[in-house]
Amino acid sequence: MAVAKKTTTKKASAAKTVKSAPKKAARDKVVLAYSGGLDTSVDIHWLQENYNVDVIAIAVNVGQPPSKDDIVARALRNGAIKADFIDVRKEFVEDYIWPALKANAMYQNVYPLSTAVARPLITKVLADVAKKEGAKYIAHGCTAKGNDQVRFDVGLISQNPDLKIIAPMREWVTTREEEIDYAKKNGIEIIVKKSSPYSRDENLWGNSCECGILEDPWEEPPAGAWAYTVDPAKAPAAPKYIEIGFEKGIPVCLDGVRMDGVKLIETLNELAGKYGVGRIDHVEDRLVGIKSRETYECPAAITLIAAHRGLEALTLPKDTIEFKRIIEQKFSQLIYDGLWYEGLRENLQAFID
Ligand code: ARG
């Protein structure tokens, strides 16, 4: 484990003439990608203990459901020297979701990349805070099994190659029970939710669910795996029509009512979710080489991509559509692989725009 130097002892010659007590050497700082959940709450203490660093806890609002308590205040009570909850929903929609929508971006033709497309923005926010605070380290809560560790590492390094990345959950392989024990022993305040067999990630563009019984592809996802959509069998019998207005490939109104992107996506998530639209059950090929069964609920994304493709069918020449489908595949793969800041993504974006 790479451990930060505990102190920097400089032999200052001027020290002999100065009477005041020697100043405590400033500790290095780490910006922690913080969610308020068990892992990242415990990480605040773990980072101080193992790396002797000051922790700045940053939560990024990309439209995940709010926590039951004030997670910023709790991070401070748990020892962070600073904490913040930064709302980037508008930027998320305009600079990440809309470009993905214009590309009809779907990984393996089924998953609208909801988790993947948020990661580059989160890394940008963290790197910006690190720069402002003069922090040398960034920490994230990803484990060694998923795609997100790669997306964080690659995203952060593309922002600033000098940043040093710490992933506590890659170094400290632990169980939920051990973490709860560690929290108790160290007086860490946590919100212990009812233990869930699933691991979820949520934002405006969609919700993902993995682990538990889902790992058996013979099993149909149980009702409890779905949290944001109504079972299509229980949806209202009468269909509902909704008119989506686009300008330059970007949705701007619903049934003639103009609204900003965040509101438009929230509204569609609720509306289409009530009809069971946007449920996805997928055995996915992860970037790290494993297959994993996941379910997704992405009502707004699925509705908007279908509408956007319909619009293209009406307006684009045949050859352009065919060629765009090839570009879209590559574009989606780049997002999935955490390569948003790669030059090729920008070049493909220019064609798509
Ligand atoms: N497999 C998806 C992806 O890599 C989503 C993973 C989100 N994490 C979770 N714990 N559900 O983009």
Short mmCIF file of N, CA, C and O and ligand atoms in Angstrom, two decimals, residues 107 111 113-117 119 146-148 151 198-202 207-211 284 286-287 292 294-296 336, ligand 1:
data_model
loop_
_atom_site.label_atom_id
_atom_site.label_comp_id
_atom_site.label_asym_id
_atom_site.label_seq_id
_atom_site.Cartn_x
_atom_site.Cartn_y
_atom_site.Cartn_z
N TYR A 107 -25.36 0.78 -24.83
CA TYR A 107 -24.33 -0.25 -24.81
C TYR A 107 -24.96 -1.60 -25.16
O TYR A 107 -26.00 -1.96 -24.61
N TYR A 111 -28.56 -1.00 -23.17
CA TYR A 111 -28.37 -0.23 -21.93
C TYR A 111 -28.01 1.22 -22.27
O TYR A 111 -26.99 1.47 -22.89
N LEU A 113 -26.61 3.48 -20.86
CA LEU A 113 -25.35 3.99 -20.29
C LEU A 113 -25.55 4.99 -19.17
O LEU A 113 -24.72 5.90 -18.97
N SER A 114 -26.64 4.82 -18.41
CA SER A 114 -26.96 5.82 -17.40
C SER A 114 -25.85 6.02 -16.37
O SER A 114 -25.47 7.16 -16.08
N THR A 115 -25.32 4.93 -15.84
CA THR A 115 -24.22 5.08 -14.87
C THR A 115 -22.98 5.62 -15.57
O THR A 115 -22.34 6.57 -15.11
N ALA A 116 -22.66 5.01 -16.70
CA ALA A 116 -21.40 5.31 -17.39
C ALA A 116 -21.29 6.78 -17.79
O ALA A 116 -20.22 7.39 -17.68
N VAL A 117 -22.41 7.38 -18.23
CA VAL A 117 -22.33 8.73 -18.77
C VAL A 117 -22.21 9.79 -17.67
O VAL A 117 -21.80 10.93 -17.92
N ARG A 119 -20.18 9.35 -15.00
CA ARG A 119 -18.85 9.27 -14.38
C ARG A 119 -17.88 10.35 -14.83
O ARG A 119 -17.16 10.91 -14.00
N GLY A 146 -15.79 -3.91 -10.72
CA GLY A 146 -16.68 -3.26 -11.68
C GLY A 146 -15.99 -2.39 -12.71
O GLY A 146 -14.77 -2.25 -12.74
N ASN A 147 -16.82 -1.81 -13.55
CA ASN A 147 -16.35 -0.88 -14.57
C ASN A 147 -16.01 0.48 -13.98
O ASN A 147 -15.18 1.21 -14.51
N ASP A 148 -16.71 0.84 -12.91
CA ASP A 148 -16.61 2.21 -12.42
C ASP A 148 -15.22 2.58 -11.92
O ASP A 148 -14.80 3.72 -12.06
N ARG A 151 -13.51 3.78 -14.89
CA ARG A 151 -14.02 5.08 -15.33
C ARG A 151 -13.51 6.20 -14.42
O ARG A 151 -13.16 7.28 -14.89
N TYR A 198 -29.15 -6.15 -3.16
CA TYR A 198 -28.77 -5.53 -4.43
C TYR A 198 -27.79 -4.38 -4.26
O TYR A 198 -27.75 -3.73 -3.22
N SER A 199 -27.06 -4.13 -5.32
CA SER A 199 -26.24 -2.93 -5.38
C SER A 199 -26.84 -2.04 -6.45
O SER A 199 -27.08 -2.48 -7.58
N ARG A 200 -27.09 -0.78 -6.09
CA ARG A 200 -27.78 0.10 -7.03
C ARG A 200 -26.96 1.34 -7.34
O ARG A 200 -26.16 1.79 -6.53
N ASP A 201 -27.21 1.89 -8.50
CA ASP A 201 -26.66 3.20 -8.83
C ASP A 201 -27.76 3.98 -9.53
O ASP A 201 -28.43 3.45 -10.42
N GLU A 202 -27.96 5.22 -9.08
CA GLU A 202 -29.13 5.97 -9.55
C GLU A 202 -28.76 7.35 -10.01
O GLU A 202 -27.94 8.02 -9.37
N ASN A 207 -31.52 3.98 -13.55
CA ASN A 207 -31.16 3.30 -12.31
C ASN A 207 -30.69 1.90 -12.65
O ASN A 207 -31.30 1.22 -13.46
N SER A 208 -29.62 1.48 -11.99
CA SER A 208 -29.13 0.14 -12.27
C SER A 208 -29.17 -0.69 -11.00
O SER A 208 -29.12 -0.15 -9.89
N CYS A 209 -29.28 -1.98 -11.17
CA CYS A 209 -29.40 -2.89 -10.04
C CYS A 209 -28.65 -4.17 -10.37
O CYS A 209 -28.81 -4.72 -11.47
N GLU A 210 -27.80 -4.60 -9.46
CA GLU A 210 -27.05 -5.84 -9.69
C GLU A 210 -26.89 -6.60 -8.38
O GLU A 210 -27.27 -6.11 -7.33
N CYS A 211 -26.34 -7.79 -8.46
CA CYS A 211 -26.04 -8.69 -7.32
C CYS A 211 -27.28 -9.49 -6.87
O CYS A 211 -28.34 -9.41 -7.48
N GLU A 284 -24.55 -8.42 -19.22
CA GLU A 284 -23.68 -7.39 -19.80
C GLU A 284 -22.22 -7.84 -19.81
O GLU A 284 -21.77 -8.50 -18.88
N ARG A 286 -18.79 -6.79 -19.12
CA ARG A 286 -18.08 -5.69 -18.46
C ARG A 286 -16.74 -5.43 -19.11
O ARG A 286 -16.10 -6.33 -19.64
N LEU A 287 -16.33 -4.19 -18.93
CA LEU A 287 -15.04 -3.73 -19.38
C LEU A 287 -13.90 -4.54 -18.76
O LEU A 287 -12.87 -4.77 -19.38
N SER A 292 -21.96 -9.85 -16.43
CA SER A 292 -22.73 -9.63 -15.22
C SER A 292 -24.18 -9.33 -15.60
O SER A 292 -24.46 -8.63 -16.56
N GLU A 294 -27.58 -7.56 -15.01
CA GLU A 294 -28.04 -6.32 -14.39
C GLU A 294 -29.45 -6.01 -14.86
O GLU A 294 -29.83 -6.37 -15.96
N THR A 295 -30.18 -5.31 -14.02
CA THR A 295 -31.43 -4.75 -14.50
C THR A 295 -31.31 -3.24 -14.46
O THR A 295 -30.58 -2.68 -13.63
N TYR A 296 -32.01 -2.60 -15.37
CA TYR A 296 -32.01 -1.14 -15.42
C TYR A 296 -33.44 -0.65 -15.52
O TYR A 296 -34.30 -1.34 -16.08
N TYR A 336 -18.93 3.65 -22.41
CA TYR A 336 -18.90 2.50 -21.50
C TYR A 336 -17.50 2.30 -20.91
O TYR A 336 -17.33 2.00 -19.73
N1 ARG B 1 -23.04 -2.11 -15.11
C1 ARG B 1 -23.38 -0.75 -15.25
C2 ARG B 1 -22.23 0.02 -15.81
O1 ARG B 1 -21.15 -0.41 -15.71
C3 ARG B 1 -23.92 -0.14 -13.98
C4 ARG B 1 -23.15 -0.35 -12.72
C5 ARG B 1 -23.67 0.50 -11.63
N2 ARG B 1 -23.36 0.05 -10.33
C6 ARG B 1 -24.19 -0.62 -9.52
N3 ARG B 1 -23.76 -0.91 -8.35
N4 ARG B 1 -25.37 -0.99 -9.87
O2 ARG B 1 -22.39 1.07 -16.38
#
